[in-house]
Each structure stands twice: as structure tokens, then as C-alpha cells.
Amino acid sequence: MIPYGRQTIDDDDVQAVVAALRSDWLTTGPAVDEFERAFAASVGAKHAVAVSNGTAALHTAMHAIGIGPGDEVIVPSMTFAATANCVVFCGGTPVFADVNSDTLLLDPGAAEAKITPRTKAIIAVDYAGQPCDYGALRLIAERHHLALVDDACHALGGALGDKKVGTLADLNTFSLHPVKNMTTGEGGVITTDHPELAGSMRLFRNHGITSDHRQRNAQGSWFYEMVDLGFNYRVTDFQCALGISQLKKLDGWIARRRQIAARYEEAFHGQSTVCPLGVRPGVLHAYHLFVVQLQGENASEMRARMFAELRERGVGANVHYIPVHLHPFYLKRFSTRVGQCPIAERAYERILSLPMFPTMRDCDVDKVVTAVREVEGI
Ligand SMILES: *Cc1c(COP(=O)(O)O)cnc(C)c1O
């Protein structure tokens, strides 16, 4: 079975982790600092804060910008639930905005229409790995004095014009789960150019305590103070050792993802039923996912059949995502309703994520294309 996504782990990754395991520090040691510096440098941001996963990165970001009870944060409905959940963790209310039908990226006009006096921030999601329209989103955020956050969990390695993903918003969050563009097993990172926000996020991931064990050890001191309420969102040294090793290979993997996408694009070009998502001009797409929309009257039934028949043929497709406002938790707790984001809801009926990962060979891509063609003919 060709899965929809898969990590790449080489011998040098294994060696890096083993070396960290044999070192003095299993957690919050030198590898964390080194990984943060390398990550910040690779995206061109001033600061990177490493945490235990992408959801923790989002929670940490929401805390840093001061989201609390009564605050509203605008999020796209076409995303993973954690994008909205992080607002709820802080007592705020996620307000769902619709997406563009061609790219499934947050529609800036739809986001602006949801702004109220209680709105504090917009979280844009670089769905599938394509950066959103940050030119428009930045103007809206400035006009209404809102924080702009990029949930860049799909888009590490991407860019918009000459700016890399990780520098496009005030805070930019990443996941390093095995299915994402690089991995630390579980892991997350937030990048920012704001030193105060970086400092507040470093506190938040360590119980709100002003120093860590290694710093106190170096200073020969036992004294510490807790100055804020925080969590334990730390990441281990051996995970960061893996991250340092993986980061060196990221550009090559993104290049391969883009080649695979180009092969799919060529195969499906001018085709009537299987239509890849649109790509905006000026974008360097990081292709975490390769998403197609099925066209036609019976797209929903076609999608169900395509999903099942592809599995029969050894191709593991997937669906990203059920619009978040349709999950029972949001319907009940926030009284969201069907019809609230019609474009995301309609897209959900017809989207399919085809296999996409750097170690896919051309013959694997061709196998997927052939399987899709066969199912179309049924
Ligand atoms: C993966 C993902 C997350 C959550 O990351 P975890 O590391 O799994 O917690 C959040 N948002 C988006 C868009 C994601 O794809």
C-alpha cells in the first residue's frame, strides 16, 4: 500500500539520535538551542521556540498574544481541529471563516467580514503547503489591530515571493509529526521576529518558570521563580538532534515533493473529473499534501468510490479535512451550523489527498495515476 504520507529517516538521523541518547542531556540540553537556531536561520526568522508538538505550538502562540475569555479569533474551517482548539484552550471563541474554492485557503474577504469588536487575531492556515495571501491578510490585520498567526504546519519549506514560510505572520507555528515535511517524532516550533513574544513562549513551555534545570546548573543555583502559568511543552534533546539532522535535508525533500506534484499536474492536466487545487502566482508550494477536487454532479459518491477503490489497488488516499465547524464539539459548544462555510462544506464532499512524500518514486506516482484513471472509468 502506498500511504498518503510518510517520513524519511536515514542512517545519519539514527546516528544523531543515538549520539544525543549517549550524551549528558536527554532533555532541555544543548541540542534544543542548536535546533532552534538552525530552524530560525533556515526560515529567516529571528527566533524559533521548540515545543512538544504542533498543537502545543498553537496553544503557546495563542497564550503569547494574550487570547482569553471573550476574545474571538478568526480561523478557516478547512483545517485540522487543533487550529481552532487552541483558541478554546485559552477560553476564547474560534470564529470560522470560509475559504477560496480554488485553493481552499482562507479567503481574506470572508475573514474580514467576520471581524467584530471582540476579534483579537486571525489564524491563517497554509493548507496543503501553499502560503495564504499574506499581502491582503497583513493589511486587514493592521487595519483592525489584530495579531496575524500562520498555522504553517503544512508549509515548512515553502515561500511567498522572497519571504519564506516562518516569516509571513507575527507568529508562525509548525508541526514536526512524522507525516509533516520533516519530523522529530512529535514536535512543534513557533517562529517570530518579536523578542518579547519569544521570551513569553519560552516561559510558557516550561511551567512559566524563569530558568531551566541546565541554566541553574550552569549558574550553581537552585533558585527559580514561576512568573506565569505555563505547561510542560518541552521537547527532548534527542528529538532536537533528529530535527537538526532532518533540517539539513529539508530543501531536497521539498524539491522532490514539487517534482511529484508536477508529475501529477501533468497527468491530470485538462482532465474533466480530477482537478488539482489552484496554485497562486508567486508561491513556492511545499506540497505537504497533493489535494484534488472531483468535479461533476455526483462528486460526493465518486469520492467515496474513489477512496475505496484506490485502497483496493494499493493506493492509500485520505481526506483533509472535515470542516472544523461541523464537528460535534463545535456544533454543541459553539452552536456552529451546517451552511456557515458553504465553500468549505462543498469542497469537503469532493476532496481527496493523493500519496505525497519525498521517497515516492516516479513509478509510484504513475501507479497512483493509473489507479485513479481506472476508477474514473468504472
Ligand atoms: C498537524 C497539524 C497540527 C497539529 O500538529 P501536531 O504536531 O499533530 O499536534 C495543527 N494544524 C495543522 C494544520 C496540522 O496539519
mmCIF file of C-alpha atoms and ligand atoms in Angstrom:
data_model
loop_
_atom_site.group_PDB
_atom_site.id
_atom_site.type_symbol
_atom_site.label_atom_id
_atom_site.label_comp_id
_atom_site.label_asym_id
_atom_site.label_seq_id
_atom_site.Cartn_x
_atom_site.Cartn_y
_atom_site.Cartn_z
ATOM 1 C CA MET A 1 0.000 0.000 0.000
ATOM 2 C CA ILE A 2 1.372 3.441 -0.937
ATOM 3 C CA PRO A 3 0.455 5.635 2.071
ATOM 4 C CA TYR A 4 -0.682 9.260 1.633
ATOM 5 C CA GLY A 5 2.390 10.468 3.547
ATOM 6 C CA ARG A 6 5.497 9.012 5.113
ATOM 7 C CA GLN A 7 8.610 10.143 6.999
ATOM 8 C CA THR A 8 12.162 9.793 5.640
ATOM 9 C CA ILE A 9 14.727 8.521 8.183
ATOM 10 C CA ASP A 10 18.315 7.923 7.016
ATOM 11 C CA ASP A 11 21.296 6.416 8.840
ATOM 12 C CA ASP A 12 22.642 9.874 9.723
ATOM 13 C CA ASP A 13 19.332 10.638 11.502
ATOM 14 C CA VAL A 14 19.659 7.417 13.507
ATOM 15 C CA GLN A 15 23.266 8.244 14.407
ATOM 16 C CA ALA A 16 22.328 11.765 15.514
ATOM 17 C CA VAL A 17 19.656 10.422 17.875
ATOM 18 C CA VAL A 18 21.966 7.727 19.266
ATOM 19 C CA ALA A 19 24.672 10.345 19.958
ATOM 20 C CA ALA A 20 22.134 12.504 21.836
ATOM 21 C CA LEU A 21 20.963 9.483 23.860
ATOM 22 C CA ARG A 22 24.568 8.834 24.907
ATOM 23 C CA SER A 23 25.117 12.487 25.912
ATOM 24 C CA ASP A 24 24.546 14.073 29.342
ATOM 25 C CA TRP A 25 21.301 15.703 28.339
ATOM 26 C CA LEU A 26 18.170 13.828 27.380
ATOM 27 C CA THR A 27 16.013 16.919 27.605
ATOM 28 C CA THR A 28 16.484 20.715 27.521
ATOM 29 C CA GLY A 29 20.173 20.409 26.697
ATOM 30 C CA PRO A 30 22.385 21.916 24.002
ATOM 31 C CA ALA A 31 20.552 20.227 21.106
ATOM 32 C CA VAL A 32 17.396 22.273 21.811
ATOM 33 C CA ASP A 33 19.271 25.593 21.452
ATOM 34 C CA GLU A 34 21.125 24.360 18.399
ATOM 35 C CA PHE A 35 17.925 23.146 16.735
ATOM 36 C CA GLU A 36 16.142 26.425 17.465
ATOM 37 C CA ARG A 37 19.000 28.454 15.975
ATOM 38 C CA ALA A 38 19.199 26.228 12.881
ATOM 39 C CA PHE A 39 15.421 26.323 12.401
ATOM 40 C CA ALA A 40 15.237 30.127 12.758
ATOM 41 C CA ALA A 41 18.135 30.537 10.305
ATOM 42 C CA SER A 42 16.589 28.157 7.781
ATOM 43 C CA VAL A 43 13.330 30.148 7.567
ATOM 44 C CA GLY A 44 14.960 33.561 8.069
ATOM 45 C CA ALA A 45 13.195 34.363 11.364
ATOM 46 C CA LYS A 46 14.864 35.995 14.383
ATOM 47 C CA HIS A 47 13.561 33.493 16.944
ATOM 48 C CA ALA A 48 12.383 29.879 16.967
ATOM 49 C CA VAL A 49 10.896 28.217 20.057
ATOM 50 C CA ALA A 50 10.727 24.411 20.009
ATOM 51 C CA VAL A 51 7.853 22.669 21.800
ATOM 52 C CA SER A 52 6.442 19.162 22.139
ATOM 53 C CA ASN A 53 4.043 19.170 19.165
ATOM 54 C CA GLY A 54 2.208 21.379 16.681
ATOM 55 C CA THR A 55 -0.869 21.678 18.886
ATOM 56 C CA ALA A 56 1.336 22.887 21.772
ATOM 57 C CA ALA A 57 2.883 25.383 19.314
ATOM 58 C CA LEU A 58 -0.583 26.770 18.525
ATOM 59 C CA HIS A 59 -1.564 26.906 22.212
ATOM 60 C CA THR A 60 1.724 28.637 23.066
ATOM 61 C CA ALA A 61 1.125 31.175 20.275
ATOM 62 C CA MET A 62 -2.422 31.935 21.497
ATOM 63 C CA HIS A 63 -1.138 32.459 25.047
ATOM 64 C CA ALA A 64 1.674 34.736 23.808
ATOM 65 C CA ILE A 65 -0.778 37.093 22.070
ATOM 66 C CA GLY A 66 -2.965 37.111 25.170
ATOM 67 C CA ILE A 67 -6.087 35.299 23.957
ATOM 68 C CA GLY A 68 -8.552 34.891 26.822
ATOM 69 C CA PRO A 69 -12.263 34.641 27.646
ATOM 70 C CA GLY A 70 -14.411 36.905 25.482
ATOM 71 C CA ASP A 71 -11.831 37.108 22.692
ATOM 72 C CA GLU A 72 -12.613 35.955 19.177
ATOM 73 C CA VAL A 73 -10.060 34.510 16.768
ATOM 74 C CA ILE A 74 -10.876 34.019 13.092
ATOM 75 C CA VAL A 75 -9.857 30.622 11.697
ATOM 76 C CA PRO A 76 -10.575 28.901 8.375
ATOM 77 C CA SER A 77 -12.976 25.969 8.554
ATOM 78 C CA MET A 78 -10.870 23.852 6.169
ATOM 79 C CA THR A 79 -8.165 22.788 8.629
ATOM 80 C CA PHE A 80 -7.218 20.302 11.313
ATOM 81 C CA ALA A 81 -9.232 20.759 14.526
ATOM 82 C CA ALA A 82 -6.180 21.912 16.535
ATOM 83 C CA THR A 83 -6.169 25.280 14.677
ATOM 84 C CA ALA A 84 -9.492 26.130 16.341
ATOM 85 C CA ASN A 85 -8.980 24.117 19.547
ATOM 86 C CA CYS A 86 -6.005 26.268 20.595
ATOM 87 C CA VAL A 87 -8.339 29.270 20.862
ATOM 88 C CA VAL A 88 -10.694 27.256 23.089
ATOM 89 C CA PHE A 89 -7.742 26.153 25.314
ATOM 90 C CA CYS A 90 -7.327 29.846 26.186
ATOM 91 C CA GLY A 91 -11.034 30.442 26.821
ATOM 92 C CA GLY A 92 -11.553 32.268 23.514
ATOM 93 C CA THR A 93 -14.050 31.688 20.713
ATOM 94 C CA PRO A 94 -12.942 30.493 17.280
ATOM 95 C CA VAL A 95 -14.945 32.187 14.518
ATOM 96 C CA PHE A 96 -14.998 30.147 11.330
ATOM 97 C CA ALA A 97 -14.426 31.882 8.004
ATOM 98 C CA ASP A 98 -14.803 30.348 4.560
ATOM 99 C CA VAL A 99 -12.072 29.532 2.044
ATOM 100 C CA ASN A 100 -11.391 30.222 -1.615
ATOM 101 C CA SER A 101 -12.973 27.481 -3.770
ATOM 102 C CA ASP A 102 -9.910 27.037 -5.998
ATOM 103 C CA THR A 103 -7.110 26.928 -3.374
ATOM 104 C CA LEU A 104 -9.092 26.112 -0.171
ATOM 105 C CA LEU A 105 -7.021 28.837 1.551
ATOM 106 C CA LEU A 106 -8.624 31.328 3.962
ATOM 107 C CA ASP A 107 -10.464 33.959 1.891
ATOM 108 C CA PRO A 108 -9.254 37.371 3.184
ATOM 109 C CA GLY A 109 -12.612 38.999 2.349
ATOM 110 C CA ALA A 110 -14.509 36.297 4.242
ATOM 111 C CA ALA A 111 -12.128 36.707 7.198
ATOM 112 C CA GLU A 112 -12.579 40.493 7.271
ATOM 113 C CA ALA A 113 -16.367 40.104 7.192
ATOM 114 C CA LYS A 114 -16.190 38.144 10.479
ATOM 115 C CA ILE A 115 -14.357 40.878 12.422
ATOM 116 C CA THR A 116 -16.201 42.243 15.467
ATOM 117 C CA PRO A 117 -15.042 44.491 18.342
ATOM 118 C CA ARG A 118 -14.046 41.273 20.175
ATOM 119 C CA THR A 119 -11.742 39.955 17.410
ATOM 120 C CA LYS A 120 -8.112 39.716 18.560
ATOM 121 C CA ALA A 121 -6.380 37.650 15.902
ATOM 122 C CA ILE A 122 -6.569 35.801 12.599
ATOM 123 C CA ILE A 123 -5.019 32.349 12.181
ATOM 124 C CA ALA A 124 -4.354 31.607 8.516
ATOM 125 C CA VAL A 125 -3.609 28.005 7.516
ATOM 126 C CA ASP A 126 -1.223 27.298 4.633
ATOM 127 C CA TYR A 127 -3.426 24.414 3.556
ATOM 128 C CA ALA A 128 -1.643 21.554 1.734
ATOM 129 C CA GLY A 129 1.598 23.569 1.904
ATOM 130 C CA GLN A 130 0.589 26.661 -0.061
ATOM 131 C CA PRO A 131 1.127 30.036 1.672
ATOM 132 C CA CYS A 132 -2.037 32.143 2.029
ATOM 133 C CA ASP A 133 -2.483 35.675 0.670
ATOM 134 C CA TYR A 134 -0.456 37.379 3.425
ATOM 135 C CA GLY A 135 -0.386 40.673 1.485
ATOM 136 C CA ALA A 136 -4.152 41.005 1.936
ATOM 137 C CA LEU A 137 -4.249 39.391 5.407
ATOM 138 C CA ARG A 138 -1.498 41.705 6.712
ATOM 139 C CA LEU A 139 -3.437 44.806 5.578
ATOM 140 C CA ILE A 140 -6.624 43.551 7.262
ATOM 141 C CA ALA A 141 -4.745 42.712 10.483
ATOM 142 C CA GLU A 142 -3.126 46.172 10.557
ATOM 143 C CA ARG A 143 -6.368 47.995 9.794
ATOM 144 C CA HIS A 144 -8.160 46.253 12.679
ATOM 145 C CA HIS A 145 -5.167 45.953 15.078
ATOM 146 C CA LEU A 146 -5.202 42.163 15.084
ATOM 147 C CA ALA A 147 -2.386 39.672 15.572
ATOM 148 C CA LEU A 148 -1.730 37.554 12.499
ATOM 149 C CA VAL A 149 -0.759 33.918 13.075
ATOM 150 C CA ASP A 150 0.268 31.437 10.378
ATOM 151 C CA ASP A 151 -0.600 27.821 11.145
ATOM 152 C CA ALA A 152 2.239 26.684 8.878
ATOM 153 C CA CYS A 153 2.074 23.027 9.933
ATOM 154 C CA HIS A 154 1.774 22.010 6.246
ATOM 155 C CA ALA A 155 4.097 24.568 4.734
ATOM 156 C CA LEU A 156 7.615 24.235 6.183
ATOM 157 C CA GLY A 157 9.992 24.788 3.255
ATOM 158 C CA GLY A 158 7.527 26.931 1.286
ATOM 159 C CA ALA A 159 7.741 30.639 0.436
ATOM 160 C CA LEU A 160 5.733 33.598 -0.784
ATOM 161 C CA GLY A 161 7.809 35.766 -3.134
ATOM 162 C CA ASP A 162 11.208 36.132 -1.451
ATOM 163 C CA LYS A 163 9.850 35.528 2.081
ATOM 164 C CA LYS A 164 9.951 32.025 3.482
ATOM 165 C CA VAL A 165 7.123 30.436 5.418
ATOM 166 C CA GLY A 166 8.011 31.140 9.049
ATOM 167 C CA THR A 167 8.315 34.897 8.445
ATOM 168 C CA LEU A 168 4.920 35.651 6.893
ATOM 169 C CA ALA A 169 2.941 36.346 10.095
ATOM 170 C CA ASP A 170 3.636 37.700 13.608
ATOM 171 C CA LEU A 171 3.785 34.125 14.904
ATOM 172 C CA ASN A 172 4.224 31.068 12.699
ATOM 173 C CA THR A 173 3.556 27.568 14.021
ATOM 174 C CA PHE A 174 4.917 24.254 12.747
ATOM 175 C CA SER A 175 4.312 20.578 13.481
ATOM 176 C CA LEU A 176 7.102 18.007 13.250
ATOM 177 C CA HIS A 177 4.810 14.964 13.310
ATOM 178 C CA PRO A 178 6.093 12.117 11.068
ATOM 179 C CA VAL A 179 3.602 12.881 8.324
ATOM 180 C CA LYS A 180 4.734 16.537 8.004
ATOM 181 C CA ASN A 181 7.574 17.889 5.818
ATOM 182 C CA MET A 182 10.239 16.898 8.386
ATOM 183 C CA THR A 183 9.958 15.168 11.747
ATOM 184 C CA THR A 184 11.174 14.871 15.322
ATOM 185 C CA GLY A 185 8.688 12.062 16.093
ATOM 186 C CA GLU A 186 6.423 14.501 17.885
ATOM 187 C CA GLY A 187 7.449 18.136 17.902
ATOM 188 C CA GLY A 188 6.498 21.701 17.137
ATOM 189 C CA VAL A 189 8.120 25.097 16.577
ATOM 190 C CA ILE A 190 6.948 28.701 16.698
ATOM 191 C CA THR A 191 8.941 31.355 14.804
ATOM 192 C CA THR A 192 8.723 35.106 15.335
ATOM 193 C CA ASP A 193 10.723 38.324 14.943
ATOM 194 C CA HIS A 194 9.350 39.687 18.257
ATOM 195 C CA PRO A 195 11.788 39.064 21.156
ATOM 196 C CA GLU A 196 9.131 39.635 23.870
ATOM 197 C CA LEU A 197 6.814 37.060 22.311
ATOM 198 C CA ALA A 198 9.701 34.566 22.003
ATOM 199 C CA GLY A 199 10.562 35.107 25.684
ATOM 200 C CA SER A 200 6.974 34.658 26.801
ATOM 201 C CA MET A 201 6.702 31.451 24.763
ATOM 202 C CA ARG A 202 9.899 30.029 26.306
ATOM 203 C CA LEU A 203 8.358 30.614 29.751
ATOM 204 C CA PHE A 204 5.027 29.077 28.756
ATOM 205 C CA ARG A 205 6.598 25.803 27.564
ATOM 206 C CA ASN A 206 8.395 25.414 30.913
ATOM 207 C CA HIS A 207 5.674 25.947 33.575
ATOM 208 C CA GLY A 208 6.123 29.741 33.438
ATOM 209 C CA ILE A 209 9.471 29.292 35.224
ATOM 210 C CA THR A 210 12.253 31.803 34.532
ATOM 211 C CA SER A 211 15.169 29.367 34.184
ATOM 212 C CA ASP A 212 15.587 25.749 33.197
ATOM 213 C CA HIS A 213 17.474 22.996 35.003
ATOM 214 C CA ARG A 214 20.544 23.322 32.770
ATOM 215 C CA GLN A 215 20.779 27.100 33.250
ATOM 216 C CA ARG A 216 20.541 26.741 37.044
ATOM 217 C CA ASN A 217 23.148 24.012 36.955
ATOM 218 C CA ALA A 218 25.496 26.290 34.989
ATOM 219 C CA GLN A 219 24.913 29.117 37.493
ATOM 220 C CA GLY A 220 25.362 26.831 40.512
ATOM 221 C CA SER A 221 21.943 27.862 41.794
ATOM 222 C CA TRP A 222 18.761 26.109 42.927
ATOM 223 C CA PHE A 223 16.624 29.249 42.881
ATOM 224 C CA TYR A 224 13.848 29.764 40.346
ATOM 225 C CA GLU A 225 10.576 31.638 40.174
ATOM 226 C CA MET A 226 7.315 30.861 38.453
ATOM 227 C CA VAL A 227 6.108 34.145 36.972
ATOM 228 C CA ASP A 228 3.290 32.961 34.722
ATOM 229 C CA LEU A 229 1.036 29.906 34.467
ATOM 230 C CA GLY A 230 2.638 27.590 31.932
ATOM 231 C CA PHE A 231 2.659 23.996 30.790
ATOM 232 C CA ASN A 232 5.280 21.340 30.255
ATOM 233 C CA TYR A 233 5.518 21.621 26.472
ATOM 234 C CA ARG A 234 9.247 20.855 26.330
ATOM 235 C CA VAL A 235 10.808 18.781 23.580
ATOM 236 C CA THR A 236 13.688 16.381 24.313
ATOM 237 C CA ASP A 237 17.323 16.716 23.236
ATOM 238 C CA PHE A 238 17.224 13.503 21.222
ATOM 239 C CA GLN A 239 14.209 14.797 19.309
ATOM 240 C CA CYS A 240 16.064 18.033 18.576
ATOM 241 C CA ALA A 241 19.116 16.028 17.460
ATOM 242 C CA LEU A 242 16.814 14.344 14.940
ATOM 243 C CA GLY A 243 15.458 17.779 13.985
ATOM 244 C CA ILE A 244 18.958 19.189 13.317
ATOM 245 C CA SER A 245 19.748 16.202 11.108
ATOM 246 C CA GLN A 246 16.393 16.326 9.259
ATOM 247 C CA LEU A 247 16.576 20.090 8.670
ATOM 248 C CA LYS A 248 19.732 19.660 6.550
ATOM 249 C CA LYS A 249 17.736 17.568 4.086
ATOM 250 C CA LEU A 250 14.521 19.592 4.023
ATOM 251 C CA ASP A 251 15.255 21.589 0.842
ATOM 252 C CA GLY A 252 15.967 18.412 -1.130
ATOM 253 C CA TRP A 253 12.745 16.831 0.116
ATOM 254 C CA ILE A 254 10.695 19.896 -0.829
ATOM 255 C CA ALA A 255 12.272 19.839 -4.303
ATOM 256 C CA ARG A 256 11.226 16.182 -4.650
ATOM 257 C CA ARG A 257 7.693 16.938 -3.405
ATOM 258 C CA ARG A 258 7.462 19.628 -6.094
ATOM 259 C CA GLN A 259 8.635 17.180 -8.787
ATOM 260 C CA ILE A 260 5.977 14.685 -7.717
ATOM 261 C CA ALA A 261 3.354 17.445 -7.809
ATOM 262 C CA ALA A 262 4.474 18.427 -11.312
ATOM 263 C CA ARG A 263 4.109 14.798 -12.456
ATOM 264 C CA TYR A 264 0.569 14.632 -11.013
ATOM 265 C CA GLU A 265 -0.296 18.035 -12.541
ATOM 266 C CA GLU A 266 0.819 16.875 -15.966
ATOM 267 C CA ALA A 267 -1.131 13.626 -15.707
ATOM 268 C CA PHE A 268 -4.352 15.346 -14.626
ATOM 269 C CA HIS A 269 -3.988 18.414 -16.873
ATOM 270 C CA GLY A 270 -7.098 19.217 -18.901
ATOM 271 C CA GLN A 271 -8.852 16.243 -17.349
ATOM 272 C CA SER A 272 -12.549 16.674 -16.608
ATOM 273 C CA THR A 273 -13.128 14.836 -13.332
ATOM 274 C CA VAL A 274 -9.897 15.058 -11.290
ATOM 275 C CA CYS A 275 -8.871 18.645 -10.722
ATOM 276 C CA PRO A 276 -5.781 19.578 -8.611
ATOM 277 C CA LEU A 277 -6.143 22.640 -6.375
ATOM 278 C CA GLY A 278 -5.153 26.008 -7.829
ATOM 279 C CA VAL A 279 -1.722 27.463 -7.050
ATOM 280 C CA ARG A 280 -1.468 31.218 -6.606
ATOM 281 C CA PRO A 281 1.203 33.186 -8.528
ATOM 282 C CA GLY A 282 4.406 33.953 -6.613
ATOM 283 C CA VAL A 283 4.008 30.963 -4.309
ATOM 284 C CA LEU A 284 6.621 28.287 -3.599
ATOM 285 C CA HIS A 285 4.308 25.430 -2.641
ATOM 286 C CA ALA A 286 5.731 22.996 -0.048
ATOM 287 C CA TYR A 287 3.247 20.215 -1.001
ATOM 288 C CA HIS A 288 2.649 18.569 2.342
ATOM 289 C CA LEU A 289 -0.465 17.248 0.587
ATOM 290 C CA PHE A 290 -1.473 16.810 -3.034
ATOM 291 C CA VAL A 291 -5.209 17.514 -2.975
ATOM 292 C CA VAL A 292 -7.561 17.049 -5.922
ATOM 293 C CA GLN A 293 -11.227 18.053 -6.177
ATOM 294 C CA LEU A 294 -13.552 15.717 -8.048
ATOM 295 C CA GLN A 295 -15.824 17.537 -10.468
ATOM 296 C CA GLY A 296 -19.362 16.806 -11.578
ATOM 297 C CA GLU A 297 -22.835 16.226 -10.200
ATOM 298 C CA ASN A 298 -22.049 13.046 -8.283
ATOM 299 C CA ALA A 299 -18.688 14.170 -6.892
ATOM 300 C CA SER A 300 -19.530 13.016 -3.366
ATOM 301 C CA GLU A 301 -20.388 9.435 -4.437
ATOM 302 C CA MET A 302 -17.409 9.463 -6.787
ATOM 303 C CA ARG A 303 -15.150 10.445 -3.879
ATOM 304 C CA ALA A 304 -16.439 7.592 -1.705
ATOM 305 C CA ARG A 305 -15.943 5.149 -4.570
ATOM 306 C CA MET A 306 -12.510 6.578 -5.428
ATOM 307 C CA PHE A 307 -11.336 6.290 -1.800
ATOM 308 C CA ALA A 308 -12.453 2.648 -1.512
ATOM 309 C CA GLU A 309 -11.325 1.532 -4.986
ATOM 310 C CA LEU A 310 -7.906 3.187 -4.617
ATOM 311 C CA ARG A 311 -7.385 1.201 -1.427
ATOM 312 C CA GLU A 312 -8.277 -1.961 -3.334
ATOM 313 C CA ARG A 313 -5.499 -1.026 -5.757
ATOM 314 C CA GLY A 314 -2.901 -0.393 -3.051
ATOM 315 C CA VAL A 315 -3.193 3.392 -3.012
ATOM 316 C CA GLY A 316 -3.851 4.990 0.378
ATOM 317 C CA ALA A 317 -5.706 8.236 -0.315
ATOM 318 C CA ASN A 318 -7.066 10.381 2.519
ATOM 319 C CA VAL A 319 -9.443 13.296 3.148
ATOM 320 C CA HIS A 320 -8.180 16.595 4.610
ATOM 321 C CA TYR A 321 -10.407 17.824 6.224
ATOM 322 C CA ILE A 322 -13.914 17.569 7.645
ATOM 323 C CA PRO A 323 -14.708 21.305 8.075
ATOM 324 C CA VAL A 324 -13.996 22.003 11.745
ATOM 325 C CA HIS A 325 -17.313 23.793 12.383
ATOM 326 C CA LEU A 326 -19.128 20.538 11.522
ATOM 327 C CA HIS A 327 -17.501 18.517 14.326
ATOM 328 C CA PRO A 328 -19.991 17.619 17.105
ATOM 329 C CA PHE A 329 -17.942 19.506 19.714
ATOM 330 C CA TYR A 330 -18.257 22.809 17.805
ATOM 331 C CA LEU A 331 -21.893 22.233 16.831
ATOM 332 C CA LYS A 332 -22.756 21.715 20.516
ATOM 333 C CA ARG A 333 -20.415 24.033 22.369
ATOM 334 C CA PHE A 334 -20.273 26.973 19.921
ATOM 335 C CA SER A 335 -23.589 26.482 18.114
ATOM 336 C CA THR A 336 -21.925 26.328 14.712
ATOM 337 C CA ARG A 337 -24.183 25.086 11.933
ATOM 338 C CA VAL A 338 -24.287 23.470 8.519
ATOM 339 C CA GLY A 339 -24.291 26.159 5.840
ATOM 340 C CA GLN A 340 -21.986 28.513 7.763
ATOM 341 C CA CYS A 341 -18.982 27.974 5.432
ATOM 342 C CA PRO A 342 -20.610 26.722 2.214
ATOM 343 C CA ILE A 343 -17.431 26.641 0.115
ATOM 344 C CA ALA A 344 -15.507 24.525 2.649
ATOM 345 C CA GLU A 345 -18.560 22.277 3.081
ATOM 346 C CA ARG A 346 -18.961 21.742 -0.662
ATOM 347 C CA ALA A 347 -15.210 21.156 -1.091
ATOM 348 C CA TYR A 348 -15.240 18.589 1.724
ATOM 349 C CA GLU A 349 -17.610 16.404 -0.338
ATOM 350 C CA ARG A 350 -15.180 16.206 -3.248
ATOM 351 C CA ILE A 351 -11.593 16.428 -1.983
ATOM 352 C CA LEU A 352 -9.076 13.624 -1.907
ATOM 353 C CA SER A 353 -5.405 13.745 -0.833
ATOM 354 C CA LEU A 354 -3.276 11.533 -3.086
ATOM 355 C CA PRO A 355 0.014 9.995 -1.840
ATOM 356 C CA MET A 356 2.793 12.597 -1.500
ATOM 357 C CA PHE A 357 6.154 12.031 0.205
ATOM 358 C CA PRO A 358 9.765 12.521 -0.927
ATOM 359 C CA THR A 359 10.713 8.828 -1.217
ATOM 360 C CA MET A 360 7.869 8.138 -3.669
ATOM 361 C CA ARG A 361 9.388 7.040 -6.964
ATOM 362 C CA ASP A 362 8.105 8.153 -10.373
ATOM 363 C CA CYS A 363 6.701 4.641 -10.868
ATOM 364 C CA ASP A 364 4.727 5.035 -7.597
ATOM 365 C CA VAL A 365 3.253 8.292 -8.885
ATOM 366 C CA ASP A 366 2.363 6.581 -12.174
ATOM 367 C CA LYS A 367 0.735 3.726 -10.249
ATOM 368 C CA VAL A 368 -1.470 6.251 -8.414
ATOM 369 C CA VAL A 369 -2.394 7.998 -11.672
ATOM 370 C CA THR A 370 -3.245 4.687 -13.366
ATOM 371 C CA ALA A 371 -5.384 3.635 -10.397
ATOM 372 C CA VAL A 372 -7.252 6.975 -10.459
ATOM 373 C CA ARG A 373 -7.889 6.588 -14.221
ATOM 374 C CA GLU A 374 -9.196 3.046 -13.750
ATOM 375 C CA VAL A 375 -11.616 4.111 -11.025
ATOM 376 C CA GLU A 376 -12.850 7.026 -13.139
ATOM 377 C CA GLY A 377 -13.714 4.502 -15.850
ATOM 378 C CA ILE A 378 -15.884 2.380 -13.551
HETATM 379 C C1 LIG B 1 -0.535 18.549 12.083
HETATM 380 C C2 LIG B 1 -1.296 19.814 12.257
HETATM 381 C C3 LIG B 1 -1.491 20.409 13.510
HETATM 382 C C4 LIG B 1 -1.135 19.719 14.791
HETATM 383 O O1 LIG B 1 0.156 19.279 14.890
HETATM 384 P P1 LIG B 1 0.530 18.087 15.946
HETATM 385 O O2 LIG B 1 2.019 18.086 15.897
HETATM 386 O O3 LIG B 1 -0.081 16.842 15.393
HETATM 387 O O4 LIG B 1 -0.028 18.461 17.259
HETATM 388 C C5 LIG B 1 -2.103 21.633 13.565
HETATM 389 N N1 LIG B 1 -2.538 22.259 12.454
HETATM 390 C C6 LIG B 1 -2.404 21.711 11.226
HETATM 391 C C7 LIG B 1 -2.902 22.458 10.033
HETATM 392 C C8 LIG B 1 -1.793 20.471 11.094
HETATM 393 O O5 LIG B 1 -1.698 19.913 9.881
#
